[in-house]
PDB file of C-alpha atoms in Angstrom:
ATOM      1  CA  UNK Q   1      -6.450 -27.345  -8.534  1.00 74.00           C
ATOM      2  CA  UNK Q   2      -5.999 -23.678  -8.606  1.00 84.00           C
ATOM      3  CA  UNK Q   3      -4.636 -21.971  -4.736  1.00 89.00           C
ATOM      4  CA  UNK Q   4      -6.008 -18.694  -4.026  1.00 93.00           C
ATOM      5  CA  UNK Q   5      -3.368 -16.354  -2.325  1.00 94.00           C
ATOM      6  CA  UNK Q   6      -4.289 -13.142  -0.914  1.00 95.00           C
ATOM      7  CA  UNK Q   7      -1.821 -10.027  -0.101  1.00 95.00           C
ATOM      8  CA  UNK Q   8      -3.621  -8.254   2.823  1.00 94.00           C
ATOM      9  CA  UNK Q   9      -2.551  -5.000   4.060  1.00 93.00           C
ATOM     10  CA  UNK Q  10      -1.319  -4.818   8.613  1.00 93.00           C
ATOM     11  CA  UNK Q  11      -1.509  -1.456   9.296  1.00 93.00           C
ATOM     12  CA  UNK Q  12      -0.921   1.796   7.307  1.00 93.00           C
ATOM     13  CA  UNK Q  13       2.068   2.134   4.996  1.00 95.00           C
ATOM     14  CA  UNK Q  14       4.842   4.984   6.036  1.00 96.00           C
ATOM     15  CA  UNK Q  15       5.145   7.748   4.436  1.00 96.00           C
ATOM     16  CA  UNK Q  16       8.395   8.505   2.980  1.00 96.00           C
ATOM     17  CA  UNK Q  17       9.575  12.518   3.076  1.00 94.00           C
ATOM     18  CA  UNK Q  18      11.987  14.135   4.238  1.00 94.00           C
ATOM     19  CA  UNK Q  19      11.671  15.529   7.746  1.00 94.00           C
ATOM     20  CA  UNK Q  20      12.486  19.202   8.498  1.00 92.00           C
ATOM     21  CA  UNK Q  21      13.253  18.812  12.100  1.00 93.00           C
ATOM     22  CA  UNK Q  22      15.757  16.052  12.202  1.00 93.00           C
ATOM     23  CA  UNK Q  23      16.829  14.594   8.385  1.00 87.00           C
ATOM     24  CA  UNK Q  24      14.633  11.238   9.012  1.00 94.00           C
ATOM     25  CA  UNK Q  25      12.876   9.904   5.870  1.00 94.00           C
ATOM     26  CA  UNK Q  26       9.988   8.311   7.079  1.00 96.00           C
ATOM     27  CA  UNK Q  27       6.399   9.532   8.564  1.00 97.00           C
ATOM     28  CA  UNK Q  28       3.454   6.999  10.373  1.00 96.00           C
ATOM     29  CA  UNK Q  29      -0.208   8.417   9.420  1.00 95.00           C
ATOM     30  CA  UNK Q  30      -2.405   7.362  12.490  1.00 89.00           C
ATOM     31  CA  UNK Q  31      -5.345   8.426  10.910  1.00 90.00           C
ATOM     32  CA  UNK Q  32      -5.993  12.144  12.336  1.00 95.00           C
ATOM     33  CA  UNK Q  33      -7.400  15.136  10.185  1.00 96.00           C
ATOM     34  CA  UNK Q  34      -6.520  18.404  10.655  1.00 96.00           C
ATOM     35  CA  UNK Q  35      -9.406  20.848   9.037  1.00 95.00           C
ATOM     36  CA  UNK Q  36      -9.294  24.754   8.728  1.00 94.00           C
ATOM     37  CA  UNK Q  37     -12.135  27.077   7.632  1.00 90.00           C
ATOM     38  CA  UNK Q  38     -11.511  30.562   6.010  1.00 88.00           C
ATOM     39  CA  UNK Q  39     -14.633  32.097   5.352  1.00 87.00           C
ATOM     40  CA  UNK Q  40     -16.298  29.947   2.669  1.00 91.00           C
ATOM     41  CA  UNK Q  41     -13.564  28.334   1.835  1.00 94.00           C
ATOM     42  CA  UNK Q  42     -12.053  24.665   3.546  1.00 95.00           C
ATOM     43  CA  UNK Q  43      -8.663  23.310   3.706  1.00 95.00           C
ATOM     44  CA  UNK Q  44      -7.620  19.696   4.999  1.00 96.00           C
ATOM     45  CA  UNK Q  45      -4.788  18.167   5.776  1.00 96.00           C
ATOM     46  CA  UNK Q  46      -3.934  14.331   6.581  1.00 96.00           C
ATOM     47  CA  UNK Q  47      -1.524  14.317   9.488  1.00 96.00           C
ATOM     48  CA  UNK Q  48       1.601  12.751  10.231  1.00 96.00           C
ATOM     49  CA  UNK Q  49       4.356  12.599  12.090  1.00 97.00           C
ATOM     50  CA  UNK Q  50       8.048  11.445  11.734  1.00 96.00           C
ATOM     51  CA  UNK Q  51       9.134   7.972  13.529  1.00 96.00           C
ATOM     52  CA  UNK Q  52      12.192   9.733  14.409  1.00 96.00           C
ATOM     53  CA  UNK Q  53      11.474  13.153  16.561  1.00 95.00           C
ATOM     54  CA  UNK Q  54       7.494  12.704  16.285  1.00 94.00           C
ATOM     55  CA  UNK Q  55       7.530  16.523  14.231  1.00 95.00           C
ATOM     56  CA  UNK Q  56       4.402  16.711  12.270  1.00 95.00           C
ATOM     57  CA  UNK Q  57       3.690  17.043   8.914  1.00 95.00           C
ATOM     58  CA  UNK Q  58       0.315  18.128   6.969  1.00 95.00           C
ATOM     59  CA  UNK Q  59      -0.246  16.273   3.980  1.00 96.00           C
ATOM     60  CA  UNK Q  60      -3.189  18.335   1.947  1.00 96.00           C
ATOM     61  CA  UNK Q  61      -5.961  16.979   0.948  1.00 92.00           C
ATOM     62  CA  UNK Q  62      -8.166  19.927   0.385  1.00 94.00           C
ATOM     63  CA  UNK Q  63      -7.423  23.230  -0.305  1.00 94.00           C
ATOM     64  CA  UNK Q  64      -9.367  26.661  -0.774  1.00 95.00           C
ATOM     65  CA  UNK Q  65     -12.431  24.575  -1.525  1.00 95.00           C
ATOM     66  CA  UNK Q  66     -15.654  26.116  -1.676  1.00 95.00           C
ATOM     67  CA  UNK Q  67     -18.047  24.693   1.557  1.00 92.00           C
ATOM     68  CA  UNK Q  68     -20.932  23.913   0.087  1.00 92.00           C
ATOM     69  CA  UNK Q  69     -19.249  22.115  -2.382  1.00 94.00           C
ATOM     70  CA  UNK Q  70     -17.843  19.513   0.377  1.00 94.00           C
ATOM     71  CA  UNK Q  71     -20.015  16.787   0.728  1.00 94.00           C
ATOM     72  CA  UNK Q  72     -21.440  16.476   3.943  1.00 94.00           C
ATOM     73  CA  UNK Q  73     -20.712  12.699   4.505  1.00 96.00           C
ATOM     74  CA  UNK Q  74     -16.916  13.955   3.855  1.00 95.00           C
ATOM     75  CA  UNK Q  75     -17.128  16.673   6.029  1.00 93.00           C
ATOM     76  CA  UNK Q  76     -18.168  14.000   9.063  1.00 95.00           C
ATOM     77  CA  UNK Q  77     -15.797  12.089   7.861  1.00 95.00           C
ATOM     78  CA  UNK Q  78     -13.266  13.983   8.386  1.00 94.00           C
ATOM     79  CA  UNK Q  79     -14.155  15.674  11.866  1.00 94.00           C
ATOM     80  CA  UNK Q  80     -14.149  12.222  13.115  1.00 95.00           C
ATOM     81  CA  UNK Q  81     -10.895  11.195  11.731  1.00 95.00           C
ATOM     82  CA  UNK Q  82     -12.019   8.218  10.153  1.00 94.00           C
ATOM     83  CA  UNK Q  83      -8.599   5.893   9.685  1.00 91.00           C
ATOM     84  CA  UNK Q  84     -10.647   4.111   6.594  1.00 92.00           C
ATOM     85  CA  UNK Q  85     -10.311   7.825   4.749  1.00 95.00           C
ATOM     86  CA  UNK Q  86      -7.043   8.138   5.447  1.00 94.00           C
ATOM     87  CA  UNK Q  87      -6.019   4.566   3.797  1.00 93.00           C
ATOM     88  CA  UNK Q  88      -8.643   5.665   1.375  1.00 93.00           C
ATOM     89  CA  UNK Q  89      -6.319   9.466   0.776  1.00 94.00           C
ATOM     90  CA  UNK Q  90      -2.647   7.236   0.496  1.00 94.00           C
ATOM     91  CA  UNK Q  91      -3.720   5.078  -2.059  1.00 91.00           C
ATOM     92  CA  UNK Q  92      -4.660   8.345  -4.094  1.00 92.00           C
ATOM     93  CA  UNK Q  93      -1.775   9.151  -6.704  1.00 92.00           C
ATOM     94  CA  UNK Q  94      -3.230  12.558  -6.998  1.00 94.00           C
ATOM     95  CA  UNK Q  95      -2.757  12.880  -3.232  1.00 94.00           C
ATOM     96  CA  UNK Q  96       0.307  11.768  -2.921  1.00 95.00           C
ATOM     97  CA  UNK Q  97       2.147  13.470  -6.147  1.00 96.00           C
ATOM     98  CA  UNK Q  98       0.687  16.569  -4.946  1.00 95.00           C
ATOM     99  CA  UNK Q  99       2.434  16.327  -1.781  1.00 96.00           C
ATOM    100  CA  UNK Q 100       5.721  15.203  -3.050  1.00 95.00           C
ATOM    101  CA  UNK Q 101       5.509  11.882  -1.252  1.00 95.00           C
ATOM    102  CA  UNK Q 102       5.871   7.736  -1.750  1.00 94.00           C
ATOM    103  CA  UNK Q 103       4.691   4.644   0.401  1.00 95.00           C
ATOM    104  CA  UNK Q 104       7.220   2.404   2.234  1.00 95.00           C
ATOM    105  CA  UNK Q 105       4.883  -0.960   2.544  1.00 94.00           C
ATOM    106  CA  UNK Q 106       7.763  -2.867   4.294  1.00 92.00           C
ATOM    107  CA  UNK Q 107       6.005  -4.815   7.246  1.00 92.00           C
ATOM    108  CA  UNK Q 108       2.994  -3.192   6.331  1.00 92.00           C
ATOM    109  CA  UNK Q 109       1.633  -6.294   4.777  1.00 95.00           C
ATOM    110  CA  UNK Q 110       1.264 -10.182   4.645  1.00 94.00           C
ATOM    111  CA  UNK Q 111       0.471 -12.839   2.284  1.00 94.00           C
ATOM    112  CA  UNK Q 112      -2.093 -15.199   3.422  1.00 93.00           C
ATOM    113  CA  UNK Q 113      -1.471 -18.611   1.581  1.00 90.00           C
ATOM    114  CA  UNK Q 114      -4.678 -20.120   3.319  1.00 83.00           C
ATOM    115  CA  UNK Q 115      -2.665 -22.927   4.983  1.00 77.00           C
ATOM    116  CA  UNK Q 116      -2.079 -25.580   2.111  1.00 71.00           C
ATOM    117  CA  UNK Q 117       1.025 -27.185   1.981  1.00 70.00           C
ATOM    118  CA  UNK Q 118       2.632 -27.177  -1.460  1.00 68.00           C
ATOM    119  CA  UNK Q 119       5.941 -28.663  -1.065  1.00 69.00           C
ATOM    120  CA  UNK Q 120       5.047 -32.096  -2.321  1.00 72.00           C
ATOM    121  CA  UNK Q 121       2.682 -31.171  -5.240  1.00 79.00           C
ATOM    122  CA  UNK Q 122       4.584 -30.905  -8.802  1.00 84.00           C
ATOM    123  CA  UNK Q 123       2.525 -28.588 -10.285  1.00 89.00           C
ATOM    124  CA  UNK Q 124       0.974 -25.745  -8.571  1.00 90.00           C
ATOM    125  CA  UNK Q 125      -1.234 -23.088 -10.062  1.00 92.00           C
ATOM    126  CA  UNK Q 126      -1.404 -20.147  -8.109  1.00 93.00           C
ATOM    127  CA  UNK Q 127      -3.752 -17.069  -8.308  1.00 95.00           C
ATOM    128  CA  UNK Q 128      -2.488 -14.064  -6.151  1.00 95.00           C
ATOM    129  CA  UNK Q 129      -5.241 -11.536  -5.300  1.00 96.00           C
ATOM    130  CA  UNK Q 130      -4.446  -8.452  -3.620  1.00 95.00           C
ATOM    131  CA  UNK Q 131      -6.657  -6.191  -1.110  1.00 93.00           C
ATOM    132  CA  UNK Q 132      -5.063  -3.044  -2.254  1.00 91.00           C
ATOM    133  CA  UNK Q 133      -2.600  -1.776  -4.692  1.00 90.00           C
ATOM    134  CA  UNK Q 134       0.471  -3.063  -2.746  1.00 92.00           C
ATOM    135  CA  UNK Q 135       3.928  -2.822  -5.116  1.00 92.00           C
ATOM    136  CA  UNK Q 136       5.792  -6.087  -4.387  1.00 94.00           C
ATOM    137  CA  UNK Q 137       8.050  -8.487  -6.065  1.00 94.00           C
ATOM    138  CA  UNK Q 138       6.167 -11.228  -7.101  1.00 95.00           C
ATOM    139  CA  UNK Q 139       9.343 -13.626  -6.640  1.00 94.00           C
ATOM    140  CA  UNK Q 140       9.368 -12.353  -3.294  1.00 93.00           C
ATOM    141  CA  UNK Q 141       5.674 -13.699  -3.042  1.00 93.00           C
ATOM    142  CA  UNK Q 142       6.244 -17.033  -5.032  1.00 92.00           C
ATOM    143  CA  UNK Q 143       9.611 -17.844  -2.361  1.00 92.00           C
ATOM    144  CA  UNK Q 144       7.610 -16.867   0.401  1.00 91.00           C
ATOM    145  CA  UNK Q 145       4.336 -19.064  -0.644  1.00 90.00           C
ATOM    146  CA  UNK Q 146       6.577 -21.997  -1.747  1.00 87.00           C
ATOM    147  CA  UNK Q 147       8.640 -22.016   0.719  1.00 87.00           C
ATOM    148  CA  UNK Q 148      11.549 -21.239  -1.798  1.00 88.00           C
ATOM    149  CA  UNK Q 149      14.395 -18.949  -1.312  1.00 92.00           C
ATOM    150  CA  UNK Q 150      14.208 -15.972  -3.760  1.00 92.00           C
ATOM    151  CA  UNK Q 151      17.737 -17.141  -5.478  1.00 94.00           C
ATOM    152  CA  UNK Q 152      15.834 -21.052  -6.191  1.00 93.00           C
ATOM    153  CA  UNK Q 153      12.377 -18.979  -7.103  1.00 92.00           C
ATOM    154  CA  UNK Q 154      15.090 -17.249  -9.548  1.00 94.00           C
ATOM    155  CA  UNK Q 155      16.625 -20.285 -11.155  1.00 94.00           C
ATOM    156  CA  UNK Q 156      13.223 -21.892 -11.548  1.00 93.00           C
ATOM    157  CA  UNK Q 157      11.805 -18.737 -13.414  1.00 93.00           C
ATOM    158  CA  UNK Q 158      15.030 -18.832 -15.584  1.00 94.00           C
ATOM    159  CA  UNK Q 159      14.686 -22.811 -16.495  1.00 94.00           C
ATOM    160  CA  UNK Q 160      10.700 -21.748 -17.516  1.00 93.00           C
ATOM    161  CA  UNK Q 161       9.499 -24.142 -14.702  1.00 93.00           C
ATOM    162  CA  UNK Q 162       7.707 -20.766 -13.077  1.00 93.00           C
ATOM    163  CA  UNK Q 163       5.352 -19.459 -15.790  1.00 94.00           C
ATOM    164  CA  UNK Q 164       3.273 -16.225 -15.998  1.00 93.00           C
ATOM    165  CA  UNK Q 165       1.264 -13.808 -18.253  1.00 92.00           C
ATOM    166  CA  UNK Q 166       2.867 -11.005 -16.266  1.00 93.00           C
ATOM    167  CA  UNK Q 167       6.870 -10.475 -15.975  1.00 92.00           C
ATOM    168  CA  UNK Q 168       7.695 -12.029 -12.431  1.00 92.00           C
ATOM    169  CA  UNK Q 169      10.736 -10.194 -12.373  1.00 87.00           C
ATOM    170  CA  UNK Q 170       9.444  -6.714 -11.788  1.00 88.00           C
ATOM    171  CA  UNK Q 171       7.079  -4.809  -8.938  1.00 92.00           C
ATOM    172  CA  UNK Q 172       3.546  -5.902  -9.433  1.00 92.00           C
ATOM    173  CA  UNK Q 173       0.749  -3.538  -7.057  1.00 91.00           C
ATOM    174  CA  UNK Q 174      -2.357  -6.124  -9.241  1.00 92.00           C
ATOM    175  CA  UNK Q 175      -3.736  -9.453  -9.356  1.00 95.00           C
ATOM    176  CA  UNK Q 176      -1.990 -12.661 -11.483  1.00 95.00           C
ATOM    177  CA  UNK Q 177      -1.573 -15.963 -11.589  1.00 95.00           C
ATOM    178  CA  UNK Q 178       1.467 -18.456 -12.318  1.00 95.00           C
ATOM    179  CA  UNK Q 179       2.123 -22.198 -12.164  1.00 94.00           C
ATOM    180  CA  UNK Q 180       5.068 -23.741 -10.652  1.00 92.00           C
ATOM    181  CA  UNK Q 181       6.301 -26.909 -12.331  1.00 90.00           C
ATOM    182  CA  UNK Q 182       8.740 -29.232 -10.367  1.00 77.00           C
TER     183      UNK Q 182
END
């Protein structure tokens, strides 16, 4: 019988750039928008600021982009700092390699399981779904649904009891499956 796992997101992921002010490496995005007009011309920024002093930082998101050529839903969007746009704007590589920045997901996610208790089963086939593009180790996913620790999740993948199409061993942000032999 195939288990359905899920990896659901908590709350935004941080931000990680340098801060100006005070050195610290890490920024929370609550969601706020920060828009500027220039004539016929719009900037906006995603803000955040930096766990350690609270200094803010403006992430762009537009920039010297013609008005009219905004859509309007955006545009409401924005002025209403809608939180769903701004997880919408960090899971945007172009956003985010424009603005020199990378996601910290630590704590900002958790794997739902759906209850079932696998410790007595021998073989357990596993499909792992996620929400959104969250990197994580999928060893790290397979101790924590098994109720392994990562080094036993390690030997089991090394004596081919722990089987994949995808390498186990790496970061994995997409969907797979495995099956756990005992």
């Amino acid at each position: 019988m195939l288990e359905n796992w899920a990896v659901v997101p908590l709350r935004l992921p941080l931000v990680r750039r340098r801060c100006h002010a005070c050195a610290a490496d890490r920024f929370r995005v609550n969601g706020k928008f920060r828009v500027n007009a220039h004539h016929k011309l719009l900037d906006a920024w995603l803000l955040a600021r930096c766990v350690a002093c609270g200094d803010t930082v403006k992430l762009t998101f537009l920039e010297r982009v013609p008005v009219r050529s905004v859509r309007p839903e955006l545009l409401d969007r924005l002025h209403d700092n809608d939180s769903g746009l701004a997880a919408e704007l960090l899971r945007d590589p172009v956003v985010l390699h424009r603005n020199h920045v990378t996601l910290d997901w630590d704590g900002a996610w958790r794997l739902d399981t759906g209850g079932a208790d696998l410790r007595d089963r021998e073989v357990i086939d596993v499909a792992v779904r996620f929400a959104v593009r969250i990197p994580v180790r999928p060893l790290r996913l397979i101790a924590e649904g098994c109720d392994l620790s990562r080094a036993e999740a390690e030997r089991l993948l090394t004596e081919g009891k722990l089987v994949s199409a995808v390498r186990l061993s790496g970061t994995l942000s997409g969907d797979f499956t495995f099956t756990l032999k005992r």
